[in-house]
């Protein structure tokens, strides 16, 4: 596995792969890799000749009160996880490679449009604009055939899909299912922040989504009822947690479903355990009136 830190080296490697007529798969990450990231890299490995994993903790997508400074980093471990999962190149740029004149000098941004107004976007202003912009840069640097994103970050996935369509990137966006701990907690680099008590309680996120699935599977269609059941469960099982949002959202627009769940939807939540904000979701697709869950 090759480790690349600069733009010229990366462009050379990409050009060489193109000369060999290789298909390129890109897996953008912020590092501190876990089995969720590994499953993206493995998918990229199955479907492409050259797999590039980028590792960059993008400062612009963190709000002023968020955890940029203390976001966990472990490059040695990342090398091992990426290599074992089948990466050929890890691209580890420093800030000046991604923002040549400095973060403050960035003038052109990708506006993700109304998809960014809801769910996480409502709590994290400018987050998705920064994500779309850095992913656009990574697409321009690596020119991939396919790029891999986790369903765990459902809104990010939809924003990137939309960006690719609206800006004619011609890149296939592949969604990979959320990898979970045995008890159901979605793997996340931020789980290391949790103390033992919060770690135990955090299982309530996937339990609440399981409850929503169960209710919808057995015929409940009122979005508010489903949201309220999830809220009650979280308040009961994790009384110290602070709910940021629990929303049944339309899968295409991400706007809240105010009444009946009858179209494809994403049920998403964000909950604080202390200062740690965790997110999770389940997607519901209807075919011939029957709900299917991903
Ligand atoms: P991050 O390093 O958190 O920016 O995540 C990089 C990519 O890995 C994103 O596309 C995430 O959606 C994806 N990812 C993060 N956690 C998981 C997980 N538990 N299962 C599957 N994909 C994940």
XYZ file of C-alpha atoms and ligand atoms in Angstrom:
317
model
C 0.000 0.000 0.000
C 1.265 3.402 -1.014
C 0.941 6.412 1.299
C 0.600 9.724 -0.514
C 0.457 13.164 1.060
C 0.811 15.632 -1.835
C -1.329 16.580 -4.821
C 1.360 16.007 -7.540
C 2.118 12.491 -6.255
C -1.576 11.678 -6.147
C -2.192 12.979 -9.671
C 0.789 10.912 -10.931
C -0.604 7.746 -9.340
C -4.065 8.393 -10.786
C -2.625 9.123 -14.249
C -0.605 5.884 -14.148
C -3.736 3.917 -13.202
C -5.639 5.504 -16.097
C -2.857 4.523 -18.515
C -3.269 0.943 -17.268
C -7.021 1.354 -17.910
C -7.806 0.655 -14.263
C -11.113 1.451 -12.541
C -10.660 3.688 -9.525
C -12.719 3.457 -6.315
C -12.524 6.262 -3.739
C -13.387 5.941 -0.045
C -13.372 9.356 1.672
C -12.883 9.193 5.454
C -11.758 11.248 8.423
C -9.590 8.388 9.683
C -9.673 6.565 13.025
C -10.826 3.688 10.871
C -13.100 0.938 12.175
C -14.974 -2.012 10.711
C -17.570 0.342 9.158
C -14.866 2.058 7.110
C -13.345 -1.361 6.341
C -16.606 -2.539 4.808
C -16.571 0.491 2.444
C -12.958 -0.274 1.490
C -13.782 -3.969 0.952
C -16.698 -3.028 -1.320
C -14.392 -0.711 -3.275
C -11.832 -3.507 -3.516
C -14.399 -5.905 -4.985
C -15.563 -3.452 -7.640
C -12.427 -1.588 -8.749
C -8.791 -2.127 -9.720
C -7.348 0.712 -7.670
C -8.726 1.660 -4.254
C -7.864 5.069 -2.831
C -8.773 5.791 0.803
C -8.515 9.431 1.787
C -7.916 10.344 5.407
C -8.538 13.990 6.176
C -10.202 15.561 9.194
C -11.792 18.440 7.336
C -11.763 21.506 9.601
C -14.459 23.416 7.701
C -17.182 20.862 8.400
C -16.891 21.288 12.179
C -18.836 24.070 13.872
C -16.982 26.431 16.249
C -18.241 24.539 19.325
C -17.658 21.087 17.817
C -14.911 18.532 18.342
C -12.403 19.309 15.543
C -9.511 19.793 17.971
C -10.071 16.544 19.813
C -11.347 14.380 16.930
C -9.554 11.027 17.411
C -6.572 10.299 15.167
C -4.412 7.160 14.820
C -2.626 6.971 11.486
C -0.660 3.837 12.375
C -3.874 1.921 13.039
C -5.506 3.464 9.933
C -2.657 2.146 7.750
C -3.287 -1.351 9.088
C -7.102 -1.292 8.707
C -6.966 0.237 5.212
C -4.257 -2.189 4.053
C -6.046 -5.259 5.378
C -9.344 -4.175 3.810
C -7.707 -3.842 0.392
C -6.681 -0.193 -0.084
C -3.895 0.387 -2.618
C -3.324 4.018 -1.768
C -4.007 6.018 1.369
C -4.110 9.707 0.634
C -3.304 11.663 3.779
C -3.155 15.321 2.775
C -2.296 18.044 5.216
C -4.448 21.133 5.475
C -2.351 23.117 2.973
C -2.891 20.468 0.287
C -6.664 20.649 0.665
C -6.755 24.423 1.311
C -3.659 25.808 -0.475
C -4.226 29.397 0.635
C -5.623 28.425 4.021
C -9.128 27.613 5.163
C -9.995 31.289 5.517
C -9.112 31.921 1.867
C -11.599 29.380 0.466
C -13.988 31.434 -1.678
C -15.831 28.927 -3.865
C -18.137 26.502 -2.076
C -20.539 23.830 -3.251
C -24.031 24.806 -2.123
C -25.881 21.549 -1.369
C -29.283 23.259 -1.622
C -32.399 22.457 0.399
C -31.325 18.881 1.230
C -28.959 20.447 3.745
C -31.686 22.409 5.534
C -33.142 19.468 7.435
C -32.056 16.893 10.043
C -28.331 17.317 10.815
C -28.179 20.371 8.595
C -30.637 22.181 10.859
C -28.363 21.600 13.889
C -25.077 21.996 12.012
C -25.269 25.077 9.778
C -22.752 25.008 6.885
C -21.753 21.408 7.691
C -23.006 19.934 4.415
C -21.701 22.825 2.346
C -18.237 22.019 3.747
C -18.719 18.263 3.218
C -19.881 18.745 -0.384
C -16.952 21.071 -1.052
C -14.264 18.786 0.358
C -15.758 15.740 -1.385
C -15.829 17.717 -4.660
C -12.131 18.472 -4.159
C -11.404 14.791 -3.499
C -13.372 13.833 -6.629
C -11.361 16.360 -8.668
C -8.065 15.107 -7.241
C -8.743 11.405 -7.745
C -11.211 11.242 -10.669
C -12.795 8.014 -9.429
C -15.221 5.769 -11.301
C -17.009 4.962 -8.029
C -17.069 6.467 -4.561
C -18.242 4.743 -1.382
C -20.324 6.251 1.419
C -21.972 4.763 4.498
C -25.711 4.721 5.001
C -24.892 5.651 8.608
C -24.534 9.233 7.368
C -27.739 9.114 5.337
C -28.024 12.844 4.738
C -24.401 13.041 3.591
C -25.049 10.171 1.187
C -28.090 11.916 -0.305
C -26.291 15.267 -0.573
C -23.364 13.668 -2.400
C -25.656 11.717 -4.735
C -27.453 14.944 -5.561
C -24.197 16.844 -6.090
C -22.971 14.167 -8.488
C -26.208 14.352 -10.468
C -26.558 18.133 -10.496
C -22.879 18.825 -11.264
C -22.529 15.963 -13.795
C -19.637 14.281 -12.029
C -20.253 10.972 -13.763
C -19.199 9.067 -10.650
C -21.174 6.096 -9.378
C -22.055 6.601 -5.712
C -22.232 3.330 -3.832
C -24.052 3.160 -0.495
C -22.828 0.683 2.110
C -24.993 -0.587 4.965
C -24.259 0.493 8.507
C -21.918 -1.811 10.414
C -22.930 -2.244 14.049
C -21.547 -3.519 17.330
C -23.047 -6.766 18.551
C -25.587 -4.911 20.711
C -26.707 -2.743 17.768
C -24.752 0.493 18.327
C -23.601 1.835 14.949
C -19.814 1.943 14.740
C -18.510 5.500 14.826
C -15.120 7.076 15.424
C -16.884 9.193 18.063
C -17.889 6.152 20.161
C -14.484 6.383 21.887
C -15.692 9.517 23.634
C -18.361 7.545 25.532
C -17.718 6.487 29.124
C -18.831 2.987 30.156
C -22.251 4.133 31.381
C -23.059 6.150 28.246
C -21.734 3.349 26.050
C -24.246 0.968 27.680
C -27.080 3.450 27.283
C -26.224 4.377 23.697
C -27.674 1.078 22.549
C -31.056 2.773 22.941
C -30.534 4.541 19.585
C -30.672 1.340 17.581
C -33.369 -0.049 19.899
C -35.541 3.012 19.209
C -35.034 2.586 15.462
C -35.940 -1.085 15.901
C -39.144 -0.034 17.637
C -39.978 2.320 14.754
C -39.423 -0.523 12.284
C -41.654 -2.799 14.286
C -44.446 -0.230 14.496
C -44.336 0.516 10.772
C -44.093 -3.179 9.905
C -47.257 -3.806 11.921
C -49.202 -1.039 10.201
C -48.530 2.217 12.045
C -48.280 5.039 9.484
C -48.573 8.183 11.585
C -45.133 9.826 11.616
C -45.730 11.695 14.880
C -46.812 8.507 16.681
C -43.669 6.697 15.544
C -41.456 9.631 16.567
C -43.167 9.855 19.947
C -42.670 6.139 20.652
C -38.966 6.498 19.920
C -38.707 9.612 22.078
C -40.433 7.904 25.017
C -38.121 4.916 24.781
C -34.984 7.070 24.732
C -36.227 9.252 27.617
C -36.982 6.119 29.635
C -33.767 4.163 28.891
C -31.312 7.060 28.805
C -32.784 9.834 30.968
C -29.547 11.860 30.942
C -29.240 11.857 27.168
C -30.317 14.977 25.270
C -32.330 14.401 22.120
C -31.328 16.739 19.290
C -33.896 15.408 16.837
C -35.961 12.346 16.003
C -37.507 12.746 12.569
C -39.298 10.708 9.955
C -38.176 12.430 6.742
C -39.082 12.031 3.107
C -36.295 10.095 1.398
C -36.124 12.428 -1.627
C -36.356 15.851 -0.006
C -35.453 15.062 3.622
C -38.283 17.334 4.724
C -40.196 15.995 7.741
C -43.156 13.725 7.076
C -45.863 15.622 8.929
C -48.661 13.100 8.655
C -48.720 9.701 7.002
C -45.701 7.597 6.124
C -46.631 6.414 2.659
C -43.518 7.112 0.593
C -39.910 6.075 1.017
C -38.592 7.635 4.182
C -35.556 7.874 6.400
C -36.077 7.710 10.144
C -33.165 9.614 11.610
C -32.080 10.675 15.054
C -29.299 12.555 16.765
C -28.781 12.294 20.504
C -26.168 13.765 22.839
C -24.571 11.619 25.520
C -22.710 14.271 27.495
C -20.841 16.255 24.829
C -20.895 13.357 22.366
C -23.429 13.613 19.580
C -24.378 10.264 18.025
C -26.519 9.739 14.910
C -28.250 6.726 13.430
C -31.048 5.984 10.997
C -33.114 3.366 9.266
C -34.474 3.701 5.746
C -37.967 2.517 4.812
C -38.777 1.711 1.201
C -42.259 0.830 0.061
C -42.871 -1.647 -2.702
C -46.488 -2.496 -3.520
C -47.497 -0.828 -0.262
C -45.254 -3.075 1.850
C -42.450 -1.486 3.878
C -38.890 -2.796 3.568
C -36.160 -1.645 5.900
C -32.463 -0.979 5.237
P -16.109 9.368 8.658
O -14.690 8.920 8.815
O -16.893 9.344 9.914
O -16.219 10.667 7.895
O -16.801 8.284 7.723
C -16.276 7.971 6.466
C -17.268 7.108 5.735
O -17.499 5.901 6.465
C -18.635 7.781 5.560
O -19.132 7.497 4.259
C -19.461 7.123 6.631
O -20.838 7.100 6.336
C -18.887 5.729 6.644
N -19.175 5.065 7.925
C -18.972 5.573 9.171
N -19.421 4.705 10.112
C -19.930 3.647 9.444
C -20.558 2.420 9.841
N -20.759 2.115 11.123
N -20.954 1.550 8.880
C -20.766 1.850 7.567
N -20.178 2.978 7.124
C -19.772 3.870 8.049
